[in-house]
Short mmCIF file of C-alpha atoms and ligand atoms in Angstrom, two decimals:
data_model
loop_
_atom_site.label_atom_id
_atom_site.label_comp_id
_atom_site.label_asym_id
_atom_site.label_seq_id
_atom_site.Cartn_x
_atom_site.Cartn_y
_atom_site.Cartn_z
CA UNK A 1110 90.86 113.55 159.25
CA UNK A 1111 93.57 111.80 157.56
CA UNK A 1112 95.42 113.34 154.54
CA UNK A 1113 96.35 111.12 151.77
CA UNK A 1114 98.87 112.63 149.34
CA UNK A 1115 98.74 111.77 145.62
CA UNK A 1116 102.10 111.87 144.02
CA UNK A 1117 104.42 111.07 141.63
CA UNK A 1118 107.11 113.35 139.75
CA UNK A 1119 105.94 111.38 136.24
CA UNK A 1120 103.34 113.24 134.61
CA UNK A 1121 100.39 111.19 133.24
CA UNK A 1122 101.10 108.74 135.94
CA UNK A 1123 97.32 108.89 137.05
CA UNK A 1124 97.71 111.08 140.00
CA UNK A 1125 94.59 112.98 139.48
CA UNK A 1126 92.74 110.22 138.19
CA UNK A 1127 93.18 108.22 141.62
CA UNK A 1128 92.31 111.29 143.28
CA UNK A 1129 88.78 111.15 141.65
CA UNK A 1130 88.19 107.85 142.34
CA UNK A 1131 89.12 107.88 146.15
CA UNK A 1132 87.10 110.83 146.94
CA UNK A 1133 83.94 109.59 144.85
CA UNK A 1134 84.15 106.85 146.63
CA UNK A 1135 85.17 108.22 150.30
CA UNK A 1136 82.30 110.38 149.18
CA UNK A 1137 79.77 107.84 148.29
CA UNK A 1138 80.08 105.89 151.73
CA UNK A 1139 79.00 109.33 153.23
CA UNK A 1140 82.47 110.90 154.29
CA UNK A 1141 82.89 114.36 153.69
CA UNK A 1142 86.05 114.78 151.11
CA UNK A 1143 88.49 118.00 150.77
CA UNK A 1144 90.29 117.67 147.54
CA UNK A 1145 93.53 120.17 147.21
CA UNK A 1146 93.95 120.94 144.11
CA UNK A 1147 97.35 122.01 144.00
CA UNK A 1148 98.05 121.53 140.22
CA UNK A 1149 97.95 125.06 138.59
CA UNK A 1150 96.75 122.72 136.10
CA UNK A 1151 93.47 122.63 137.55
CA UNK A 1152 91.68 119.19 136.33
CA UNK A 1153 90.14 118.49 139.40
CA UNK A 1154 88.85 122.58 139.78
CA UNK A 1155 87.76 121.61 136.03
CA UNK A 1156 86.02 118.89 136.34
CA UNK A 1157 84.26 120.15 139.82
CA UNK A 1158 83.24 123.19 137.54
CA UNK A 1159 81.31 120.92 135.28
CA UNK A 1160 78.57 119.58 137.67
CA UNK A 1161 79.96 119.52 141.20
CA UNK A 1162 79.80 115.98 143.19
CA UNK A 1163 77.32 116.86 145.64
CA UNK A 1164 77.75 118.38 149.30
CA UNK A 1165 80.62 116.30 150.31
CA UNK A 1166 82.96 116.76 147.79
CA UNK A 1167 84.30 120.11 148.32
CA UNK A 1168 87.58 121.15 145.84
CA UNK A 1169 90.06 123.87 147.17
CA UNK A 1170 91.72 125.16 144.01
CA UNK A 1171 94.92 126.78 143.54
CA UNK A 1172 96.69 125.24 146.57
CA UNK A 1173 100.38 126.27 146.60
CA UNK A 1174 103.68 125.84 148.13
CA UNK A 1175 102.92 129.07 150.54
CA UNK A 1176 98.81 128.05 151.29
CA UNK A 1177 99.46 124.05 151.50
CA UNK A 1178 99.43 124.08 155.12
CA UNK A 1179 96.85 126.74 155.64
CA UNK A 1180 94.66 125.17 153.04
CA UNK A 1181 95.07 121.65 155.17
CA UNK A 1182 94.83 122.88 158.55
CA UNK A 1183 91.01 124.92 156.97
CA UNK A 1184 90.46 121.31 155.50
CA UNK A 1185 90.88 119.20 158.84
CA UNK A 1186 88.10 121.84 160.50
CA UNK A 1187 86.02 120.52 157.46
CA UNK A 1188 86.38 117.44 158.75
CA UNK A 1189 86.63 113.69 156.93
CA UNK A 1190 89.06 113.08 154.11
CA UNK A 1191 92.03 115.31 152.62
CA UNK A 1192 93.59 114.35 149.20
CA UNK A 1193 95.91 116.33 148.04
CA UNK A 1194 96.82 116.49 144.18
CA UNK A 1195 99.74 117.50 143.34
CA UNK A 1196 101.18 118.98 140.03
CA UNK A 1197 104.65 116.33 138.85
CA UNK A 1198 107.20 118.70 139.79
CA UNK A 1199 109.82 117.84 142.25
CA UNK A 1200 109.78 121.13 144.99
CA UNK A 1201 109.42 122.02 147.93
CA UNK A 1202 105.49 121.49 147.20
CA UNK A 1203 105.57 117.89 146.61
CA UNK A 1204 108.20 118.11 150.10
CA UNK A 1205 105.32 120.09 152.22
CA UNK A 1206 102.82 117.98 150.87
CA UNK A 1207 104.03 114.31 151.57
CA UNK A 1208 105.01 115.95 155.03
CA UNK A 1209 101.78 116.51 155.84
CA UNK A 1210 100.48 113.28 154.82
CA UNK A 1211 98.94 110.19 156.92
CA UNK A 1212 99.63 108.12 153.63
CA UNK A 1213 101.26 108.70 150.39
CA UNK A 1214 100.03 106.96 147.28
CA UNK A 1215 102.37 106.75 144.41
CA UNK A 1216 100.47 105.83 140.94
CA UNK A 1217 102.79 103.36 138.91
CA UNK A 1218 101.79 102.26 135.76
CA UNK A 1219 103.67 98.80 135.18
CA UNK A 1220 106.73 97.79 136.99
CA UNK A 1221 109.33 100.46 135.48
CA UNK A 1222 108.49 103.18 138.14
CA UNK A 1223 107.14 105.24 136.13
CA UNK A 1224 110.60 105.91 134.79
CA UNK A 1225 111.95 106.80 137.90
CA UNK A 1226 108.69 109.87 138.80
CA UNK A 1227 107.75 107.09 141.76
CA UNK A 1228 111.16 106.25 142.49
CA UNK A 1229 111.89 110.10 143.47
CA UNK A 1230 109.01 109.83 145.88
CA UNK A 1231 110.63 107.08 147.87
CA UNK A 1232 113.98 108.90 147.79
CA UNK A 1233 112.09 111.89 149.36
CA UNK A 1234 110.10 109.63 152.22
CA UNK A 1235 113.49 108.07 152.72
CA UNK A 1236 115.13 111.17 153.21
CA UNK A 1237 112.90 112.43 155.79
CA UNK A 1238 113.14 109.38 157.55
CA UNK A 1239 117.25 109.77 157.68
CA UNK A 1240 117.54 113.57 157.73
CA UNK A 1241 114.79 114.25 160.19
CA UNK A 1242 113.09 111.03 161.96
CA UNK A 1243 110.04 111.38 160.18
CA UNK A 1244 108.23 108.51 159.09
CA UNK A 1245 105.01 108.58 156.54
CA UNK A 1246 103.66 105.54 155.59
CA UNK A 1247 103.18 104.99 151.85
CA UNK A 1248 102.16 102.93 149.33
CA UNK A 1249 102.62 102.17 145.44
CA UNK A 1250 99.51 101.46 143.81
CA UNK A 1251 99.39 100.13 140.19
CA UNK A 1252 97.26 102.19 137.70
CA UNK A 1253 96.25 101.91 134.34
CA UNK A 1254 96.21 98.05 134.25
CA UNK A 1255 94.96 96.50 131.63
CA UNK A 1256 92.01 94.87 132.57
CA UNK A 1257 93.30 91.68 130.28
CA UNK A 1258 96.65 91.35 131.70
CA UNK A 1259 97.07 88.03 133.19
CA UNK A 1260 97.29 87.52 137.20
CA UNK A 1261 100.62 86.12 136.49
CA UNK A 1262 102.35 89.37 135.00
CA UNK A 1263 100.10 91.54 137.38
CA UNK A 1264 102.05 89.39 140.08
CA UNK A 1265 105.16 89.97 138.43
CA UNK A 1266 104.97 93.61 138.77
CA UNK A 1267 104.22 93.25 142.37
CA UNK A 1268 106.89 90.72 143.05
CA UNK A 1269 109.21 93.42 141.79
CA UNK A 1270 108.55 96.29 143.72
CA UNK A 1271 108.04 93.37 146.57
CA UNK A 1272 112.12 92.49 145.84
CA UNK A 1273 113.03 96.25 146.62
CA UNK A 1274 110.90 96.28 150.10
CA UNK A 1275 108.47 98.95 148.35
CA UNK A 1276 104.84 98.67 150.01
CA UNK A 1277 102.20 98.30 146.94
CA UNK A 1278 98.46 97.64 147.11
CA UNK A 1279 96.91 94.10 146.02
CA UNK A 1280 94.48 96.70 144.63
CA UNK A 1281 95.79 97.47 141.24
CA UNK A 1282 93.63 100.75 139.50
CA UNK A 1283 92.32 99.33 135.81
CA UNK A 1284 92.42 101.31 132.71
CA UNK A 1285 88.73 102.10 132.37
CA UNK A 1286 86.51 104.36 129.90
CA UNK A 1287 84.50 105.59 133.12
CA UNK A 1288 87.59 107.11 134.99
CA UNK A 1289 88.34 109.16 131.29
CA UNK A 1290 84.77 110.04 131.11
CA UNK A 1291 84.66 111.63 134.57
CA UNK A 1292 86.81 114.44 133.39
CA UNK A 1293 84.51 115.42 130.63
CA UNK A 1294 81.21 115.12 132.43
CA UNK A 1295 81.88 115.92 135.64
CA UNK A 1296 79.49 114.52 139.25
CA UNK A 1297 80.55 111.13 140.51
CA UNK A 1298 81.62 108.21 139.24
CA UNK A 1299 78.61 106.66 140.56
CA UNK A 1300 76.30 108.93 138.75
CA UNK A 1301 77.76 108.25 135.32
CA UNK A 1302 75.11 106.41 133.03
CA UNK A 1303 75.86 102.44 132.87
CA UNK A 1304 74.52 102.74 129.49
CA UNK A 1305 76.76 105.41 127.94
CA UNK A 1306 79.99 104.18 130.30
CA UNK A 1307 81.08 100.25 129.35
CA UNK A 1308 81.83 98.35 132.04
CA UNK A 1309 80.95 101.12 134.19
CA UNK A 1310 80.06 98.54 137.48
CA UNK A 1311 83.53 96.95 137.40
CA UNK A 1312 84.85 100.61 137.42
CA UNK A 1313 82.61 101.14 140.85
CA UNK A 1314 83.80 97.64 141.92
CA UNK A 1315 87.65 98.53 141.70
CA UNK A 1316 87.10 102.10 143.25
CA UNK A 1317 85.19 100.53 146.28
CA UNK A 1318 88.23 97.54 146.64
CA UNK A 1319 91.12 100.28 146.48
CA UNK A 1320 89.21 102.06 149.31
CA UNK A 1321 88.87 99.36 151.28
CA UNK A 1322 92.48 98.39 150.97
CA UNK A 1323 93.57 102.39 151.39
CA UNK A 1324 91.34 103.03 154.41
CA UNK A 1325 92.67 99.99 156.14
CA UNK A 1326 96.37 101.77 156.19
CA UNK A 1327 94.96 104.71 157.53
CA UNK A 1328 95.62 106.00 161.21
CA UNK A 1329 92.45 104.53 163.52
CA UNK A 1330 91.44 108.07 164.01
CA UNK A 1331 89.51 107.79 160.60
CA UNK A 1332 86.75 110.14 159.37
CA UNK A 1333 83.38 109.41 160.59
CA UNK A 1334 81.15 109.28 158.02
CA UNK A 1335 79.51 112.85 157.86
CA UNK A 1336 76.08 111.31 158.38
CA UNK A 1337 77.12 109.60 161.44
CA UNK A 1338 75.51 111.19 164.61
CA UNK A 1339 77.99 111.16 167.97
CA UNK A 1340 77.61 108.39 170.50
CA UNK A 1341 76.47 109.77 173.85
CA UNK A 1342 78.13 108.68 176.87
CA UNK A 1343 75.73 106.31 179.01
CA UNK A 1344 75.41 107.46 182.53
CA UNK A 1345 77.20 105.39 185.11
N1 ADP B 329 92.86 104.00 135.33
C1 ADP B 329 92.75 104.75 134.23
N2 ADP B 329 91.88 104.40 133.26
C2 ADP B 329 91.76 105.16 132.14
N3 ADP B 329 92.46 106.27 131.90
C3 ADP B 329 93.36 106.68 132.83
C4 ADP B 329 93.54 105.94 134.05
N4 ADP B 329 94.49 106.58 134.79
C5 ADP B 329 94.86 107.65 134.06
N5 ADP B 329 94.20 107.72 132.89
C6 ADP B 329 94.35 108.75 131.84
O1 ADP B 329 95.74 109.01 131.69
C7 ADP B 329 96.01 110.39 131.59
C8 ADP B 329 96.93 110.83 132.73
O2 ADP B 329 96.31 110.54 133.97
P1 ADP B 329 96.31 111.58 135.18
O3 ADP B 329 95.51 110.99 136.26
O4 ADP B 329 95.96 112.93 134.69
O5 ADP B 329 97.86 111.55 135.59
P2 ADP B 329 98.70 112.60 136.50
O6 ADP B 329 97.74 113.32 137.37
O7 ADP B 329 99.66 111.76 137.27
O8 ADP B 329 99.42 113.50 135.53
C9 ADP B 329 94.66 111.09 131.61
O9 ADP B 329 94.28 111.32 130.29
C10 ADP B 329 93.74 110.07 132.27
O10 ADP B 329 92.41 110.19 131.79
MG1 MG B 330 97.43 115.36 137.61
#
């Protein structure tokens, strides 16, 4: 049951967007997914309204500061996956919920740290490591990439965050029409018309890649995938 933790104090960073995209996917290999929503916001209690995502997705809205660990520990029952969206404000909400995270994925778009939303993220794993011993693994991931930018500056930007020890995926997250178009229609990526949605199978081909990457970070303890039945013990 391992809880990944969206965040970034930058709004528009893509936060909620890479929240969609992990747990359509997570959801589409057969794991069940708890999203928090904890951005009074809402987009992800929004665009579960629309059409739901099918029996695995399930969306807890209105997660707060008080409920975030309540809300989690309910979650882990659930089973599989936990993301956890989180509004851009620096509290003691983004503190409870990178606490209570197997991995924390910061959304950069270019090299700039999101002028300085990511950067307050590291501070804040940092801190816990000094102030209390507490170490959550974490990663940057690069969003919104054009899909035209060379290798060579996509390199660049990782080479940067490389030069300042920060861990980033190889995975970057492409600026695509399909993860805009999610919002507005609602279900799964995957069930978004190819012919409506350009480029729609390179969208599905990105989301599968970052959760390959993500899932290998993860604790070994993974979610099963709902559908799997348990292994009985042979007799000796
Ligand atoms: N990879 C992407 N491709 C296309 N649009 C994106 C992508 N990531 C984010 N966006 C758009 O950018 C805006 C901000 O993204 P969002 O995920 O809401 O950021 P945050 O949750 O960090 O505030 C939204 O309008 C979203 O549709
Ligand atoms: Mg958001």
């Amino acid at each position: 049951m391992p809880v990944i933790t969206l965040a970034n104090t930058k709004g528009g960073a893509g936060k909620t967007t890479a929240t969609l995209i992990l747990a359509c996917e997570l959801a589409r290999r057969g794991n069940r997914v708890t999203i928090l929503d904890a951005d009074p916001r809402g987009w992800i209690s929004r665009w579960h309204a629309i059409a739901g995502a099918g029996k695995l997705i399930s969306v807890s809205s209105g997660v707060t500061e008080e409920t975030i660990e309540d809300m989690t520990a309910k979650a882990k029952k659930r089973g599989g996956y936990i993301l956890i969206d989180l509004p851009s404000s620096h509290d003691a909400l983004l503190a409870k919920a990178v606490g209570l995270a197997d991995h924390v994925l910061i959304p950069v778009q270019g090299c700039a740290m999101d002028a300085a939303g990511g950067a307050d993220v590291l501070e804040l794993l940092n801190e816990l490591d000094a102030r209390c011993g507490i170490q959550v693994a974490h990663s940057v991931v690069l969003t919104r990439v054009n899909a035209a930018v060379t290798t060579r500056a996509l390199q660049a930007a990782k080479d940067f965050l490389a030069s300042r020890a920060i861990p980033t995926l190889q995975t970057p997250i492409a600026e695509r029409a399909a993860y805009r178009d999610i919002f507005d229609k609602g279900g799964a990526l995957q069930a978004l018309n190819p012919e409506e949605v350009s480029n729609l199978g390179k969208a599905l081909d990105n989301a599968a890649q970052l959760a390959d990457e993500l899932i290998a970070l993860l604790p070994q303890k993974a979610a099963r995938p709902a559908a799997r039945k348990p292994v009985m013990a042979k007799a000796a």
